[in-house]
């Protein structure tokens, strides 16, 4: 394998890569990529919903309770479901757009420090948030490292 010096970046405190802004302390979503999706209108068919969910799913580790929020939109993608944007689906779409726009920075884990795991269960989903208290600017700050969620499908 060869490394191209033209494509290498050295000495940067922050770097944009693969739709994320990566720094020594945190990982964030690239606001330019997110802004482009926020400008798009309400999806008008299943293909547009699938495209939106694919984009949003890429950033799901930044969004608390992603699976529960997106559930009405995923149901809309089912093979036998007729496309209809009802109140629940519009609310889910707007909630996901808002969550993408306000997604928190995720702390880079420090393996020398303890972790905190918060878990939640509701009737339609499971959620977890992995947090850690780190010293940032000489102050202890508790922040998320990642969010995990999963839908519970009926038996």
Coordinates of C-alpha atoms in Angstrom, one line a residue:
X1 CA 0.0 0.0 0.0
X2 CA 1.3 3.5 -0.9
X3 CA 0.3 6.8 0.8
X4 CA -0.2 9.8 -1.4
X5 CA 1.2 12.9 0.4
X6 CA -1.3 15.1 -1.5
X7 CA -4.2 13.3 0.1
X8 CA -2.7 13.3 3.7
X9 CA -3.5 15.8 6.4
X10 CA -1.1 16.4 9.3
X11 CA -1.3 18.7 12.3
X12 CA -5.0 19.4 12.1
X13 CA -7.1 19.7 15.3
X14 CA -10.2 18.9 13.3
X15 CA -10.9 17.0 10.1
X16 CA -13.9 16.3 7.9
X17 CA -14.1 12.7 6.9
X18 CA -17.0 10.5 5.6
X19 CA -19.7 12.9 6.7
X20 CA -18.3 13.5 10.1
X21 CA -16.2 16.1 11.8
X22 CA -13.5 14.3 13.8
X23 CA -11.3 15.9 16.5
X24 CA -9.2 14.6 19.3
X25 CA -12.0 15.0 21.8
X26 CA -15.2 14.4 19.8
X27 CA -17.1 13.2 16.7
X28 CA -19.8 15.2 15.1
X29 CA -22.0 15.1 12.0
X30 CA -20.9 17.3 9.1
X31 CA -23.4 20.2 9.3
X32 CA -23.1 20.9 5.5
X33 CA -24.2 17.4 4.7
X34 CA -27.1 17.6 7.2
X35 CA -28.1 21.0 6.0
X36 CA -28.5 19.7 2.4
X37 CA -31.1 17.1 3.6
X38 CA -32.9 19.6 5.8
X39 CA -33.6 21.7 2.8
X40 CA -35.4 18.8 1.0
X41 CA -39.2 18.8 1.0
X42 CA -41.4 16.1 2.6
X43 CA -40.9 12.8 0.8
X44 CA -43.6 12.0 -1.7
X45 CA -43.1 8.3 -2.2
X46 CA -41.5 5.1 -0.7
X47 CA -38.2 5.6 -2.6
X48 CA -37.8 9.1 -1.1
X49 CA -38.6 7.8 2.4
X50 CA -36.0 5.1 2.0
X51 CA -33.4 7.6 0.8
X52 CA -34.1 9.8 3.8
X53 CA -34.0 6.9 6.2
X54 CA -30.7 5.7 4.7
X55 CA -29.2 9.2 5.3
X56 CA -30.6 9.5 8.8
X57 CA -29.6 5.9 9.7
X58 CA -26.0 6.8 8.9
X59 CA -26.1 9.3 11.8
X60 CA -28.2 7.1 14.1
X61 CA -25.4 6.8 16.7
X62 CA -25.8 10.6 17.2
X63 CA -29.6 10.4 17.8
X64 CA -31.2 9.2 21.0
X65 CA -34.1 6.8 20.5
X66 CA -33.6 6.8 16.7
X67 CA -35.5 3.5 16.2
X68 CA -38.6 4.7 18.1
X69 CA -38.6 8.0 16.3
X70 CA -38.2 6.5 12.9
X71 CA -40.6 3.5 13.4
X72 CA -43.6 5.1 11.6
X73 CA -41.4 5.8 8.6
X74 CA -40.0 2.3 8.5
X75 CA -43.5 0.9 8.6
X76 CA -44.3 3.0 5.5
X77 CA -41.5 1.1 3.7
X78 CA -43.1 -2.3 4.2
X79 CA -44.0 -4.0 0.9
X80 CA -47.7 -4.2 1.5
X81 CA -48.1 -0.7 2.9
X82 CA -49.8 2.0 0.8
X83 CA -47.9 5.3 0.8
X84 CA -49.7 7.8 2.9
X85 CA -48.1 10.5 5.0
X86 CA -50.4 10.6 8.0
X87 CA -49.9 12.8 11.1
X88 CA -47.7 10.2 12.9
X89 CA -45.4 9.9 9.9
X90 CA -45.1 13.6 9.3
X91 CA -44.3 14.0 13.0
X92 CA -41.7 11.3 12.8
X93 CA -40.1 12.9 9.7
X94 CA -40.0 16.3 11.4
X95 CA -38.6 14.8 14.6
X96 CA -35.9 13.1 12.7
X97 CA -35.0 16.2 10.8
X98 CA -34.8 18.1 14.1
X99 CA -32.7 15.4 15.7
X100 CA -30.3 15.5 12.8
X101 CA -30.0 19.2 13.0
X102 CA -29.4 19.2 16.8
X103 CA -27.3 16.0 17.1
X104 CA -24.8 16.3 19.9
X105 CA -21.1 15.9 19.6
X106 CA -20.0 12.4 20.7
X107 CA -17.1 12.2 23.0
X108 CA -14.1 10.1 22.0
X109 CA -13.9 7.3 24.6
X110 CA -11.1 7.3 27.2
X111 CA -10.5 3.7 28.0
X112 CA -8.8 4.6 31.3
X113 CA -12.1 6.2 32.7
X114 CA -15.3 4.4 33.7
X115 CA -18.3 4.5 31.5
X116 CA -22.0 5.0 32.3
X117 CA -24.6 3.0 30.5
X118 CA -28.2 4.3 30.5
X119 CA -30.9 1.9 29.2
X120 CA -34.5 2.4 28.4
X121 CA -37.3 0.1 27.3
X122 CA -40.7 1.2 25.9
X123 CA -43.5 -0.8 24.3
X124 CA -42.0 -0.4 20.8
X125 CA -38.3 -0.1 21.3
X126 CA -35.1 -0.5 23.3
X127 CA -32.6 2.3 23.8
X128 CA -29.2 2.8 25.3
X129 CA -26.8 5.7 25.8
X130 CA -23.2 5.2 26.6
X131 CA -21.7 8.2 28.5
X132 CA -18.5 9.1 30.1
X133 CA -17.3 11.9 32.4
X134 CA -14.2 13.6 31.0
X135 CA -12.2 16.6 31.9
X136 CA -12.7 19.3 29.3
X137 CA -11.2 22.7 29.9
X138 CA -10.3 21.6 33.5
X139 CA -14.0 20.9 34.2
X140 CA -15.7 17.4 34.5
X141 CA -18.2 17.1 31.7
X142 CA -20.5 14.1 31.2
X143 CA -21.3 13.5 27.5
X144 CA -22.5 10.8 25.2
X145 CA -20.1 8.5 23.4
X146 CA -22.9 6.8 21.4
X147 CA -26.6 6.1 21.3
X148 CA -28.1 2.7 20.4
X149 CA -31.7 1.8 19.7
X150 CA -33.7 -1.0 18.3
X151 CA -37.3 -1.5 17.4
X152 CA -39.3 -4.3 19.1
X153 CA -41.5 -6.1 16.5
X154 CA -44.7 -7.7 17.6
X155 CA -44.6 -11.5 17.9

